[in-house]
Amino acid sequence: MDVSPEKITLIQPDDWHVHLRDGSILNGVLPSTARTFRRAIVMPNLKPPITTVESAIQYKKRIVSALPKGVEFTPLMTVYLTENLSSEVLKKGHREGVFFAAKLYPANSTTNSSDGVRDLSAIDSLLETMENLGLPLLIHGEVTDPKIDIFDREEVFIDRHLSSLIRKHQGLRVVLEHITTEPAVQFVESSSDMLAATITPHHLHINRNAMFEGGFRSDFYCLPVAKRERHRLALRKAATSGKSCFFLGTDSAPHRRQDKESSCGCAGIFNAHYALESYAEVFEQECALHNFESFASVNGATFYGLPLNTNLITLARSPQVVPKTFQLPGFCEREEYLVPFHAGHTLRWSVVFEGANHEDRSA
Ligand code: DOR
Ligand code: ZN
């Protein structure tokens, strides 16, 4: 990595947690992810979810055909765990090189999770199969018990479920996705190297106040919900620490404007287009640019046993204003748009593309 006051050059990063959706949203958002990331783990919470080898193959094909011409990008597919899934499906998807990992959504914990898992003991044999196969488990780590305060659901999930799960399946590679709390940071740091965590740009930038500044702001509503400031500070320390158990996962989760603003607005923040610049700002503010490459381009690949990317990517100190809206293709302004994270704000770094290999990435 090369860091100077005006430029940062690093190994091209990967996004270890992204929602690409399908149809017009997929076509609209994929170029944003493929613009900077070489690979991404694609979440399976479509409607209906990806629960078969065939549906993962077909979804991957739709992603690849939505890529801008000439862009090299590899989607890593996941399967959505349900209590009805058979071990045979996991084995087949793994054997055929289709499933890169399996995602655990506690039922009704977040967007399109109603088919998720109600009782963790019901998938114990699936976890055992995954452990034997070497198929990683990605966890949305929140309990859904309505008696538990929404701001405590991650911590309670760790206490009630995660600690026993990793104790029981010590050979299982587990990622606690999009962590939001100091207890999660501490838990991951003090566990074995079979457990890691992704951290989103939004949880590094905002605390829970952002949702209520001057009124209700659904653009900052995501799950797990942002927490108190002390948790944000713990996440910033963890992400910028260089520790191998923390790596980049944007959890970019696009929802059309009208779906965010309905009487039951969807959880999710669309951050894909400026994610790398957004993270860079945090690392600079924390005086930790020297650890940026580890977080963005090394730790995740190493955890998953993948080679590091060979391309380099450069960010220049060149401020850019994030547009207030992000239009989806084929629709007029009022109908279909997303609001990107940092909308209307200026980010101080910009990704710059050099050479033929990157020609189409700036699109
Ligand atoms: O905010 C979120 N949005 N969190 C999730 O876990 C799911 C995601 C989505 O799919 O919209
Ligand atoms: Zn997610």
mmCIF file of C-alpha atoms and ligand atoms in Angstrom:
data_model
loop_
_atom_site.group_PDB
_atom_site.id
_atom_site.type_symbol
_atom_site.label_atom_id
_atom_site.label_comp_id
_atom_site.label_asym_id
_atom_site.label_seq_id
_atom_site.Cartn_x
_atom_site.Cartn_y
_atom_site.Cartn_z
ATOM 1 C CA MET A 1 0.000 0.000 0.000
ATOM 2 C CA ASP A 2 1.132 3.511 -0.738
ATOM 3 C CA VAL A 3 -0.203 6.401 1.354
ATOM 4 C CA SER A 4 0.688 10.023 0.756
ATOM 5 C CA PRO A 5 -1.182 13.171 1.787
ATOM 6 C CA GLU A 6 -2.777 13.324 -1.672
ATOM 7 C CA LYS A 7 -3.154 9.681 -2.687
ATOM 8 C CA ILE A 8 -3.856 6.218 -1.324
ATOM 9 C CA THR A 9 -3.078 3.192 -3.486
ATOM 10 C CA LEU A 10 -4.161 -0.188 -2.217
ATOM 11 C CA ILE A 11 -4.947 -3.700 -3.382
ATOM 12 C CA GLN A 12 -8.404 -3.677 -4.904
ATOM 13 C CA PRO A 13 -10.900 -4.395 -2.100
ATOM 14 C CA ASP A 14 -13.811 -6.822 -1.879
ATOM 15 C CA ASP A 15 -17.217 -6.316 -0.305
ATOM 16 C CA TRP A 16 -17.850 -9.225 2.044
ATOM 17 C CA HIS A 17 -21.554 -8.406 2.549
ATOM 18 C CA VAL A 18 -23.850 -6.791 0.010
ATOM 19 C CA HIS A 19 -27.496 -6.834 -1.099
ATOM 20 C CA LEU A 20 -27.709 -6.578 -4.865
ATOM 21 C CA ARG A 21 -31.452 -7.347 -5.147
ATOM 22 C CA ASP A 22 -32.886 -8.293 -8.521
ATOM 23 C CA GLY A 23 -34.543 -6.762 -11.593
ATOM 24 C CA SER A 24 -34.341 -2.986 -12.013
ATOM 25 C CA ILE A 25 -32.639 -2.450 -8.665
ATOM 26 C CA LEU A 26 -29.937 -5.020 -9.482
ATOM 27 C CA ASN A 27 -29.323 -3.312 -12.807
ATOM 28 C CA GLY A 28 -29.156 0.056 -11.090
ATOM 29 C CA VAL A 29 -26.896 -0.793 -8.157
ATOM 30 C CA LEU A 30 -24.528 -3.454 -9.469
ATOM 31 C CA PRO A 31 -22.281 -0.974 -11.338
ATOM 32 C CA SER A 32 -21.769 0.862 -8.038
ATOM 33 C CA THR A 33 -20.455 -2.236 -6.294
ATOM 34 C CA ALA A 34 -18.451 -3.478 -9.285
ATOM 35 C CA ARG A 35 -16.969 0.012 -9.676
ATOM 36 C CA THR A 36 -14.594 -0.498 -6.773
ATOM 37 C CA PHE A 37 -14.938 -4.045 -5.477
ATOM 38 C CA ARG A 38 -13.438 -7.051 -7.254
ATOM 39 C CA ARG A 39 -15.570 -9.661 -5.437
ATOM 40 C CA ALA A 40 -18.602 -9.515 -3.196
ATOM 41 C CA ILE A 41 -20.567 -11.901 -1.033
ATOM 42 C CA VAL A 42 -24.142 -11.545 -2.245
ATOM 43 C CA MET A 43 -26.931 -11.871 0.287
ATOM 44 C CA PRO A 44 -29.710 -14.369 -0.489
ATOM 45 C CA ASN A 45 -32.712 -12.550 1.036
ATOM 46 C CA LEU A 46 -34.607 -12.150 -2.210
ATOM 47 C CA LYS A 47 -38.325 -12.785 -2.446
ATOM 48 C CA PRO A 48 -38.440 -15.799 -2.510
ATOM 49 C CA PRO A 49 -35.043 -16.375 -0.897
ATOM 50 C CA ILE A 50 -32.199 -18.339 -2.478
ATOM 51 C CA THR A 51 -32.647 -21.784 -0.959
ATOM 52 C CA THR A 52 -31.651 -24.069 -3.828
ATOM 53 C CA VAL A 53 -28.546 -24.659 -5.904
ATOM 54 C CA GLU A 54 -30.485 -23.909 -9.061
ATOM 55 C CA SER A 55 -31.843 -20.564 -7.816
ATOM 56 C CA ALA A 56 -28.323 -19.511 -6.778
ATOM 57 C CA ILE A 57 -26.993 -20.433 -10.234
ATOM 58 C CA GLN A 58 -29.768 -18.466 -11.942
ATOM 59 C CA TYR A 59 -29.301 -15.450 -9.653
ATOM 60 C CA LYS A 60 -25.566 -15.446 -10.314
ATOM 61 C CA LYS A 61 -26.272 -15.467 -14.055
ATOM 62 C CA ARG A 62 -28.568 -12.453 -13.708
ATOM 63 C CA ILE A 63 -25.868 -10.621 -11.752
ATOM 64 C CA VAL A 64 -23.168 -11.401 -14.279
ATOM 65 C CA SER A 65 -25.356 -10.308 -17.161
ATOM 66 C CA ALA A 66 -26.118 -7.003 -15.387
ATOM 67 C CA LEU A 67 -22.406 -6.130 -15.201
ATOM 68 C CA PRO A 68 -21.164 -3.173 -17.233
ATOM 69 C CA LYS A 69 -19.121 -4.351 -20.222
ATOM 70 C CA GLY A 70 -15.500 -5.156 -19.486
ATOM 71 C CA VAL A 71 -15.781 -4.977 -15.691
ATOM 72 C CA GLU A 72 -14.209 -7.850 -13.796
ATOM 73 C CA PHE A 73 -16.333 -8.723 -10.804
ATOM 74 C CA THR A 74 -17.041 -12.034 -9.104
ATOM 75 C CA PRO A 75 -20.272 -12.517 -7.156
ATOM 76 C CA LEU A 76 -19.858 -15.067 -4.363
ATOM 77 C CA MET A 77 -23.227 -16.691 -3.804
ATOM 78 C CA THR A 78 -24.885 -17.578 -0.527
ATOM 79 C CA VAL A 79 -27.722 -19.864 0.450
ATOM 80 C CA TYR A 80 -30.454 -18.803 2.882
ATOM 81 C CA LEU A 81 -30.757 -21.218 5.788
ATOM 82 C CA THR A 82 -34.231 -22.447 6.681
ATOM 83 C CA GLU A 83 -35.416 -25.162 9.015
ATOM 84 C CA ASN A 84 -36.521 -27.146 5.939
ATOM 85 C CA LEU A 85 -33.243 -27.001 4.068
ATOM 86 C CA SER A 86 -31.571 -30.375 3.642
ATOM 87 C CA SER A 87 -27.921 -31.144 4.191
ATOM 88 C CA GLU A 88 -27.921 -32.614 0.684
ATOM 89 C CA VAL A 89 -28.600 -29.169 -0.804
ATOM 90 C CA LEU A 90 -25.678 -27.706 1.130
ATOM 91 C CA LYS A 91 -23.414 -30.547 0.026
ATOM 92 C CA LYS A 92 -24.451 -30.247 -3.623
ATOM 93 C CA GLY A 93 -24.099 -26.448 -3.670
ATOM 94 C CA HIS A 94 -20.683 -26.734 -2.097
ATOM 95 C CA ARG A 95 -19.533 -29.606 -4.305
ATOM 96 C CA GLU A 96 -20.578 -27.753 -7.449
ATOM 97 C CA GLY A 97 -18.816 -24.592 -6.328
ATOM 98 C CA VAL A 98 -22.075 -22.604 -6.241
ATOM 99 C CA PHE A 99 -22.442 -21.793 -2.539
ATOM 100 C CA PHE A 100 -19.641 -19.764 -1.052
ATOM 101 C CA ALA A 101 -21.332 -19.479 2.350
ATOM 102 C CA ALA A 102 -24.695 -19.880 4.079
ATOM 103 C CA LYS A 103 -26.618 -17.052 5.705
ATOM 104 C CA LEU A 104 -28.511 -17.354 8.950
ATOM 105 C CA TYR A 105 -31.391 -14.942 9.456
ATOM 106 C CA PRO A 106 -33.306 -15.391 12.683
ATOM 107 C CA ALA A 107 -36.923 -15.405 11.448
ATOM 108 C CA ASN A 108 -38.339 -11.862 11.169
ATOM 109 C CA SER A 109 -35.118 -10.195 12.245
ATOM 110 C CA THR A 110 -34.861 -8.050 9.099
ATOM 111 C CA THR A 111 -35.881 -7.563 5.455
ATOM 112 C CA ASN A 112 -37.239 -10.773 3.842
ATOM 113 C CA SER A 113 -36.317 -12.926 6.793
ATOM 114 C CA SER A 114 -39.717 -14.475 7.493
ATOM 115 C CA ASP A 115 -38.499 -17.800 6.077
ATOM 116 C CA GLY A 116 -35.495 -17.692 8.389
ATOM 117 C CA VAL A 117 -34.739 -19.788 11.428
ATOM 118 C CA ARG A 118 -37.095 -19.796 14.437
ATOM 119 C CA ASP A 119 -35.293 -22.367 16.488
ATOM 120 C CA LEU A 120 -31.529 -22.618 16.129
ATOM 121 C CA SER A 121 -31.486 -26.201 17.359
ATOM 122 C CA ALA A 122 -33.497 -27.129 14.247
ATOM 123 C CA ILE A 123 -30.506 -26.361 12.022
ATOM 124 C CA ASP A 124 -27.869 -27.988 14.165
ATOM 125 C CA SER A 125 -27.298 -30.824 11.711
ATOM 126 C CA LEU A 126 -26.924 -28.247 8.900
ATOM 127 C CA LEU A 127 -24.253 -26.480 10.937
ATOM 128 C CA GLU A 128 -22.506 -29.779 11.440
ATOM 129 C CA THR A 129 -22.573 -30.406 7.695
ATOM 130 C CA MET A 130 -21.158 -26.943 7.054
ATOM 131 C CA GLU A 131 -18.436 -27.526 9.597
ATOM 132 C CA ASN A 132 -17.454 -30.723 7.815
ATOM 133 C CA LEU A 133 -17.614 -29.130 4.372
ATOM 134 C CA GLY A 134 -15.758 -25.967 5.380
ATOM 135 C CA LEU A 135 -18.738 -23.830 4.311
ATOM 136 C CA PRO A 136 -18.747 -20.558 6.287
ATOM 137 C CA LEU A 137 -21.745 -19.411 8.316
ATOM 138 C CA LEU A 138 -22.741 -15.746 8.037
ATOM 139 C CA ILE A 139 -24.976 -14.524 10.826
ATOM 140 C CA HIS A 140 -27.456 -11.723 11.219
ATOM 141 C CA GLY A 141 -26.864 -11.582 14.938
ATOM 142 C CA GLU A 142 -30.026 -10.284 16.575
ATOM 143 C CA VAL A 143 -32.669 -11.965 18.687
ATOM 144 C CA THR A 144 -36.241 -11.337 17.655
ATOM 145 C CA ASP A 145 -37.805 -11.710 21.090
ATOM 146 C CA PRO A 146 -40.183 -8.704 21.305
ATOM 147 C CA LYS A 147 -39.453 -8.446 25.018
ATOM 148 C CA ILE A 148 -35.867 -7.507 24.255
ATOM 149 C CA ASP A 149 -35.261 -3.851 23.547
ATOM 150 C CA ILE A 150 -34.261 -3.316 19.920
ATOM 151 C CA PHE A 151 -30.988 -1.683 20.979
ATOM 152 C CA ASP A 152 -30.021 -4.765 22.999
ATOM 153 C CA ARG A 153 -30.813 -7.444 20.448
ATOM 154 C CA GLU A 154 -27.269 -7.954 19.194
ATOM 155 C CA GLU A 155 -25.785 -8.290 22.643
ATOM 156 C CA VAL A 156 -28.502 -10.704 23.729
ATOM 157 C CA PHE A 157 -27.991 -12.777 20.576
ATOM 158 C CA ILE A 158 -24.327 -13.176 21.461
ATOM 159 C CA ASP A 159 -25.150 -14.261 25.011
ATOM 160 C CA ARG A 160 -28.076 -16.519 24.216
ATOM 161 C CA HIS A 161 -26.955 -18.068 20.945
ATOM 162 C CA LEU A 162 -23.597 -17.178 19.463
ATOM 163 C CA SER A 163 -21.369 -18.177 22.345
ATOM 164 C CA SER A 164 -22.866 -21.661 22.550
ATOM 165 C CA LEU A 165 -22.969 -22.033 18.763
ATOM 166 C CA ILE A 166 -19.254 -21.418 18.335
ATOM 167 C CA ARG A 167 -18.428 -23.559 21.352
ATOM 168 C CA LYS A 168 -20.370 -26.444 19.847
ATOM 169 C CA HIS A 169 -19.041 -25.992 16.301
ATOM 170 C CA GLN A 170 -15.417 -25.118 16.836
ATOM 171 C CA GLY A 171 -14.447 -26.054 13.293
ATOM 172 C CA LEU A 172 -17.096 -23.814 11.729
ATOM 173 C CA ARG A 173 -15.951 -20.554 10.176
ATOM 174 C CA VAL A 174 -18.387 -17.902 11.377
ATOM 175 C CA VAL A 175 -18.858 -14.234 10.493
ATOM 176 C CA LEU A 176 -20.938 -12.035 12.747
ATOM 177 C CA GLU A 177 -22.203 -9.599 10.144
ATOM 178 C CA HIS A 178 -22.490 -5.819 10.444
ATOM 179 C CA ILE A 179 -21.610 -5.563 14.131
ATOM 180 C CA THR A 180 -22.929 -2.497 15.927
ATOM 181 C CA THR A 181 -21.864 -2.708 19.568
ATOM 182 C CA GLU A 182 -18.878 -2.656 21.865
ATOM 183 C CA PRO A 183 -19.800 -6.076 23.340
ATOM 184 C CA ALA A 184 -19.755 -7.522 19.797
ATOM 185 C CA VAL A 185 -16.300 -6.035 19.190
ATOM 186 C CA GLN A 186 -15.026 -7.509 22.445
ATOM 187 C CA PHE A 187 -16.613 -10.881 21.812
ATOM 188 C CA VAL A 188 -15.072 -11.198 18.343
ATOM 189 C CA GLU A 189 -11.666 -10.003 19.540
ATOM 190 C CA SER A 190 -11.586 -12.524 22.336
ATOM 191 C CA SER A 191 -12.821 -15.513 20.321
ATOM 192 C CA SER A 192 -10.789 -17.920 18.202
ATOM 193 C CA ASP A 193 -9.718 -17.012 14.690
ATOM 194 C CA MET A 194 -12.682 -18.995 13.359
ATOM 195 C CA LEU A 195 -14.889 -15.997 14.221
ATOM 196 C CA ALA A 196 -14.701 -12.651 12.427
ATOM 197 C CA ALA A 197 -16.965 -9.647 11.894
ATOM 198 C CA THR A 198 -17.835 -7.252 9.108
ATOM 199 C CA ILE A 199 -18.315 -3.552 9.783
ATOM 200 C CA THR A 200 -20.390 -1.224 7.589
ATOM 201 C CA PRO A 201 -19.504 2.365 6.650
ATOM 202 C CA HIS A 202 -22.751 3.682 8.114
ATOM 203 C CA HIS A 203 -22.166 2.190 11.552
ATOM 204 C CA LEU A 204 -18.788 3.929 11.554
ATOM 205 C CA HIS A 205 -20.313 7.300 10.678
ATOM 206 C CA ILE A 206 -23.637 7.521 12.483
ATOM 207 C CA ASN A 207 -25.066 6.780 15.874
ATOM 208 C CA ARG A 208 -28.740 6.354 16.675
ATOM 209 C CA ASN A 209 -29.362 10.097 16.854
ATOM 210 C CA ALA A 210 -29.078 10.270 13.055
ATOM 211 C CA MET A 211 -32.482 8.611 12.733
ATOM 212 C CA PHE A 212 -34.209 11.361 14.690
ATOM 213 C CA GLU A 213 -32.444 14.581 13.731
ATOM 214 C CA GLY A 214 -35.175 17.180 13.234
ATOM 215 C CA GLY A 215 -37.769 14.485 12.508
ATOM 216 C CA PHE A 216 -37.813 10.828 11.619
ATOM 217 C CA ARG A 217 -35.155 10.039 9.008
ATOM 218 C CA SER A 218 -35.725 6.682 7.440
ATOM 219 C CA ASP A 219 -32.550 7.030 5.359
ATOM 220 C CA PHE A 220 -30.588 6.142 8.474
ATOM 221 C CA TYR A 221 -32.754 3.227 9.492
ATOM 222 C CA CYS A 222 -31.052 -0.115 9.050
ATOM 223 C CA LEU A 223 -30.784 -3.364 10.982
ATOM 224 C CA PRO A 224 -29.119 -3.899 13.304
ATOM 225 C CA VAL A 225 -30.074 -0.346 14.128
ATOM 226 C CA ALA A 226 -27.265 2.156 14.870
ATOM 227 C CA LYS A 227 -26.528 2.365 18.587
ATOM 228 C CA ARG A 228 -25.186 4.903 21.098
ATOM 229 C CA GLU A 229 -22.062 6.953 20.380
ATOM 230 C CA ARG A 230 -19.837 4.817 22.586
ATOM 231 C CA HIS A 231 -20.608 1.824 20.379
ATOM 232 C CA ARG A 232 -19.793 3.772 17.223
ATOM 233 C CA LEU A 233 -16.454 4.739 18.738
ATOM 234 C CA ALA A 234 -15.715 1.109 19.616
ATOM 235 C CA LEU A 235 -16.509 0.088 16.040
ATOM 236 C CA ARG A 236 -14.206 2.779 14.645
ATOM 237 C CA LYS A 237 -11.413 1.572 16.883
ATOM 238 C CA ALA A 238 -11.970 -2.030 15.836
ATOM 239 C CA ALA A 239 -12.214 -1.349 12.098
ATOM 240 C CA THR A 240 -9.104 0.812 12.038
ATOM 241 C CA SER A 241 -7.086 -1.430 14.380
ATOM 242 C CA GLY A 242 -5.694 -3.600 11.595
ATOM 243 C CA LYS A 243 -6.828 -6.694 13.522
ATOM 244 C CA SER A 244 -7.438 -9.593 11.173
ATOM 245 C CA CYS A 245 -10.848 -10.439 12.663
ATOM 246 C CA PHE A 246 -12.450 -7.246 11.309
ATOM 247 C CA PHE A 247 -13.087 -6.574 7.652
ATOM 248 C CA LEU A 248 -15.111 -4.626 5.158
ATOM 249 C CA GLY A 249 -18.737 -5.495 4.484
ATOM 250 C CA THR A 250 -20.871 -2.598 3.319
ATOM 251 C CA ASP A 251 -24.299 -4.173 3.909
ATOM 252 C CA SER A 252 -25.391 -1.835 1.139
ATOM 253 C CA ALA A 253 -29.140 -2.492 1.151
ATOM 254 C CA PRO A 254 -31.051 -0.483 -1.450
ATOM 255 C CA HIS A 255 -34.761 0.186 -1.052
ATOM 256 C CA ARG A 256 -36.754 2.463 -3.347
ATOM 257 C CA ARG A 257 -37.674 5.794 -1.821
ATOM 258 C CA GLN A 258 -41.345 4.903 -1.436
ATOM 259 C CA ASP A 259 -40.444 1.676 0.367
ATOM 260 C CA LYS A 260 -38.288 3.545 2.887
ATOM 261 C CA GLU A 261 -41.000 6.130 3.524
ATOM 262 C CA SER A 262 -44.101 4.010 3.848
ATOM 263 C CA SER A 263 -45.943 3.511 7.155
ATOM 264 C CA CYS A 264 -43.717 0.467 7.664
ATOM 265 C CA GLY A 265 -40.465 1.635 6.103
ATOM 266 C CA CYS A 266 -37.806 -0.880 5.088
ATOM 267 C CA ALA A 267 -34.512 -1.206 6.924
ATOM 268 C CA GLY A 268 -31.402 -0.659 4.846
ATOM 269 C CA ILE A 269 -28.920 1.960 3.695
ATOM 270 C CA PHE A 270 -27.682 2.150 0.122
ATOM 271 C CA ASN A 271 -23.997 2.998 0.419
ATOM 272 C CA ALA A 272 -22.410 1.004 -2.425
ATOM 273 C CA HIS A 273 -21.416 3.829 -4.744
ATOM 274 C CA TYR A 274 -19.293 5.759 -2.249
ATOM 275 C CA ALA A 275 -18.511 3.038 0.252
ATOM 276 C CA LEU A 276 -14.768 2.991 -0.257
ATOM 277 C CA GLU A 277 -14.506 6.766 -0.025
ATOM 278 C CA SER A 278 -16.708 6.673 3.073
ATOM 279 C CA TYR A 279 -14.457 4.139 4.806
ATOM 280 C CA ALA A 280 -11.326 6.081 3.747
ATOM 281 C CA GLU A 281 -12.655 9.136 5.533
ATOM 282 C CA VAL A 282 -13.033 7.181 8.766
ATOM 283 C CA PHE A 283 -9.516 5.752 8.540
ATOM 284 C CA GLU A 284 -8.104 9.203 7.922
ATOM 285 C CA GLN A 285 -10.027 10.728 10.833
ATOM 286 C CA GLU A 286 -8.690 7.947 13.065
ATOM 287 C CA CYS A 287 -5.117 8.499 11.779
ATOM 288 C CA ALA A 288 -5.088 4.884 10.630
ATOM 289 C CA LEU A 289 -4.756 5.007 6.859
ATOM 290 C CA HIS A 290 -1.847 2.597 7.247
ATOM 291 C CA ASN A 291 -4.425 -0.060 8.265
ATOM 292 C CA PHE A 292 -6.918 0.736 5.501
ATOM 293 C CA GLU A 293 -5.671 -1.938 3.118
ATOM 294 C CA SER A 294 -5.787 -4.672 5.776
ATOM 295 C CA PHE A 295 -9.423 -3.899 6.520
ATOM 296 C CA ALA A 296 -10.539 -3.349 2.934
ATOM 297 C CA SER A 297 -8.467 -5.780 0.895
ATOM 298 C CA VAL A 298 -6.596 -8.318 3.027
ATOM 299 C CA ASN A 299 -8.381 -9.498 6.176
ATOM 300 C CA GLY A 300 -11.548 -10.763 4.500
ATOM 301 C CA ALA A 301 -9.789 -12.660 1.731
ATOM 302 C CA THR A 302 -7.417 -14.203 4.263
ATOM 303 C CA PHE A 303 -10.261 -15.261 6.550
ATOM 304 C CA TYR A 304 -12.075 -16.920 3.651
ATOM 305 C CA GLY A 305 -8.883 -18.511 2.294
ATOM 306 C CA LEU A 306 -9.015 -16.635 -1.016
ATOM 307 C CA PRO A 307 -6.074 -15.069 -2.845
ATOM 308 C CA LEU A 308 -5.651 -11.320 -2.585
ATOM 309 C CA ASN A 309 -6.704 -9.360 -5.649
ATOM 310 C CA THR A 310 -3.935 -8.457 -8.050
ATOM 311 C CA ASN A 311 -5.264 -5.088 -9.270
ATOM 312 C CA LEU A 312 -4.554 -1.889 -7.404
ATOM 313 C CA ILE A 313 -6.989 0.942 -6.824
ATOM 314 C CA THR A 314 -6.250 4.581 -6.074
ATOM 315 C CA LEU A 315 -8.090 7.201 -4.069
ATOM 316 C CA ALA A 316 -7.122 10.821 -4.539
ATOM 317 C CA ARG A 317 -7.733 13.663 -2.142
ATOM 318 C CA SER A 318 -10.323 15.204 -4.384
ATOM 319 C CA PRO A 319 -13.574 16.198 -2.717
ATOM 320 C CA GLN A 320 -16.855 15.070 -4.273
ATOM 321 C CA VAL A 321 -20.440 15.874 -3.451
ATOM 322 C CA VAL A 322 -22.682 12.827 -3.089
ATOM 323 C CA PRO A 323 -25.861 13.354 -5.126
ATOM 324 C CA LYS A 324 -29.132 13.663 -3.238
ATOM 325 C CA THR A 325 -30.741 10.890 -5.254
ATOM 326 C CA PHE A 326 -29.645 7.898 -7.243
ATOM 327 C CA GLN A 327 -31.839 7.220 -10.225
ATOM 328 C CA LEU A 328 -32.725 3.672 -11.201
ATOM 329 C CA PRO A 329 -32.510 2.899 -14.912
ATOM 330 C CA GLY A 330 -35.669 2.944 -17.016
ATOM 331 C CA PHE A 331 -37.787 5.051 -14.658
ATOM 332 C CA CYS A 332 -38.568 8.730 -14.430
ATOM 333 C CA GLU A 333 -37.409 10.794 -11.460
ATOM 334 C CA ARG A 334 -40.572 10.628 -9.380
ATOM 335 C CA GLU A 335 -41.037 6.907 -9.728
ATOM 336 C CA GLU A 336 -37.929 5.011 -8.775
ATOM 337 C CA TYR A 337 -34.910 6.297 -6.989
ATOM 338 C CA LEU A 338 -32.670 5.523 -4.070
ATOM 339 C CA VAL A 339 -31.166 7.913 -1.572
ATOM 340 C CA PRO A 340 -27.462 7.163 -1.169
ATOM 341 C CA PHE A 341 -25.678 7.284 2.173
ATOM 342 C CA HIS A 342 -24.002 10.718 2.619
ATOM 343 C CA ALA A 343 -26.576 12.253 0.213
ATOM 344 C CA GLY A 344 -25.839 15.945 -0.270
ATOM 345 C CA HIS A 345 -22.599 15.767 1.718
ATOM 346 C CA THR A 346 -19.027 16.138 0.550
ATOM 347 C CA LEU A 347 -16.586 13.266 0.835
ATOM 348 C CA ARG A 348 -12.940 14.206 0.718
ATOM 349 C CA TRP A 349 -11.578 11.205 -1.171
ATOM 350 C CA SER A 350 -12.461 10.050 -4.679
ATOM 351 C CA VAL A 351 -11.599 6.785 -6.363
ATOM 352 C CA VAL A 352 -9.628 7.490 -9.506
ATOM 353 C CA PHE A 353 -9.419 5.014 -12.335
ATOM 354 C CA GLU A 354 -6.341 4.592 -14.411
ATOM 355 C CA GLY A 355 -5.692 2.346 -17.369
ATOM 356 C CA ALA A 356 -7.876 0.368 -19.722
ATOM 357 C CA ASN A 357 -8.803 -2.176 -17.086
ATOM 358 C CA HIS A 358 -10.719 0.457 -15.206
ATOM 359 C CA GLU A 359 -12.247 2.311 -18.133
ATOM 360 C CA ASP A 360 -15.784 1.164 -17.537
ATOM 361 C CA ARG A 361 -15.692 1.250 -13.763
ATOM 362 C CA SER A 362 -16.273 4.964 -13.458
ATOM 363 C CA ALA A 363 -19.702 4.575 -15.130
HETATM 364 O O1 DOR B 1 -30.712 -2.883 7.176
HETATM 365 C C1 DOR B 1 -30.719 -3.988 6.680
HETATM 366 N N1 DOR B 1 -31.176 -4.197 5.428
HETATM 367 N N2 DOR B 1 -30.288 -5.019 7.400
HETATM 368 C C2 DOR B 1 -30.421 -6.273 6.981
HETATM 369 O O2 DOR B 1 -30.064 -7.160 7.699
HETATM 370 C C3 DOR B 1 -31.069 -6.580 5.696
HETATM 371 C C4 DOR B 1 -30.999 -5.453 4.784
HETATM 372 C C5 DOR B 1 -31.933 -5.583 3.603
HETATM 373 O O3 DOR B 1 -31.946 -6.630 2.970
HETATM 374 O O4 DOR B 1 -32.634 -4.620 3.301
HETATM 375 ZN ZN ZN B 2 -27.232 -7.402 5.105
#
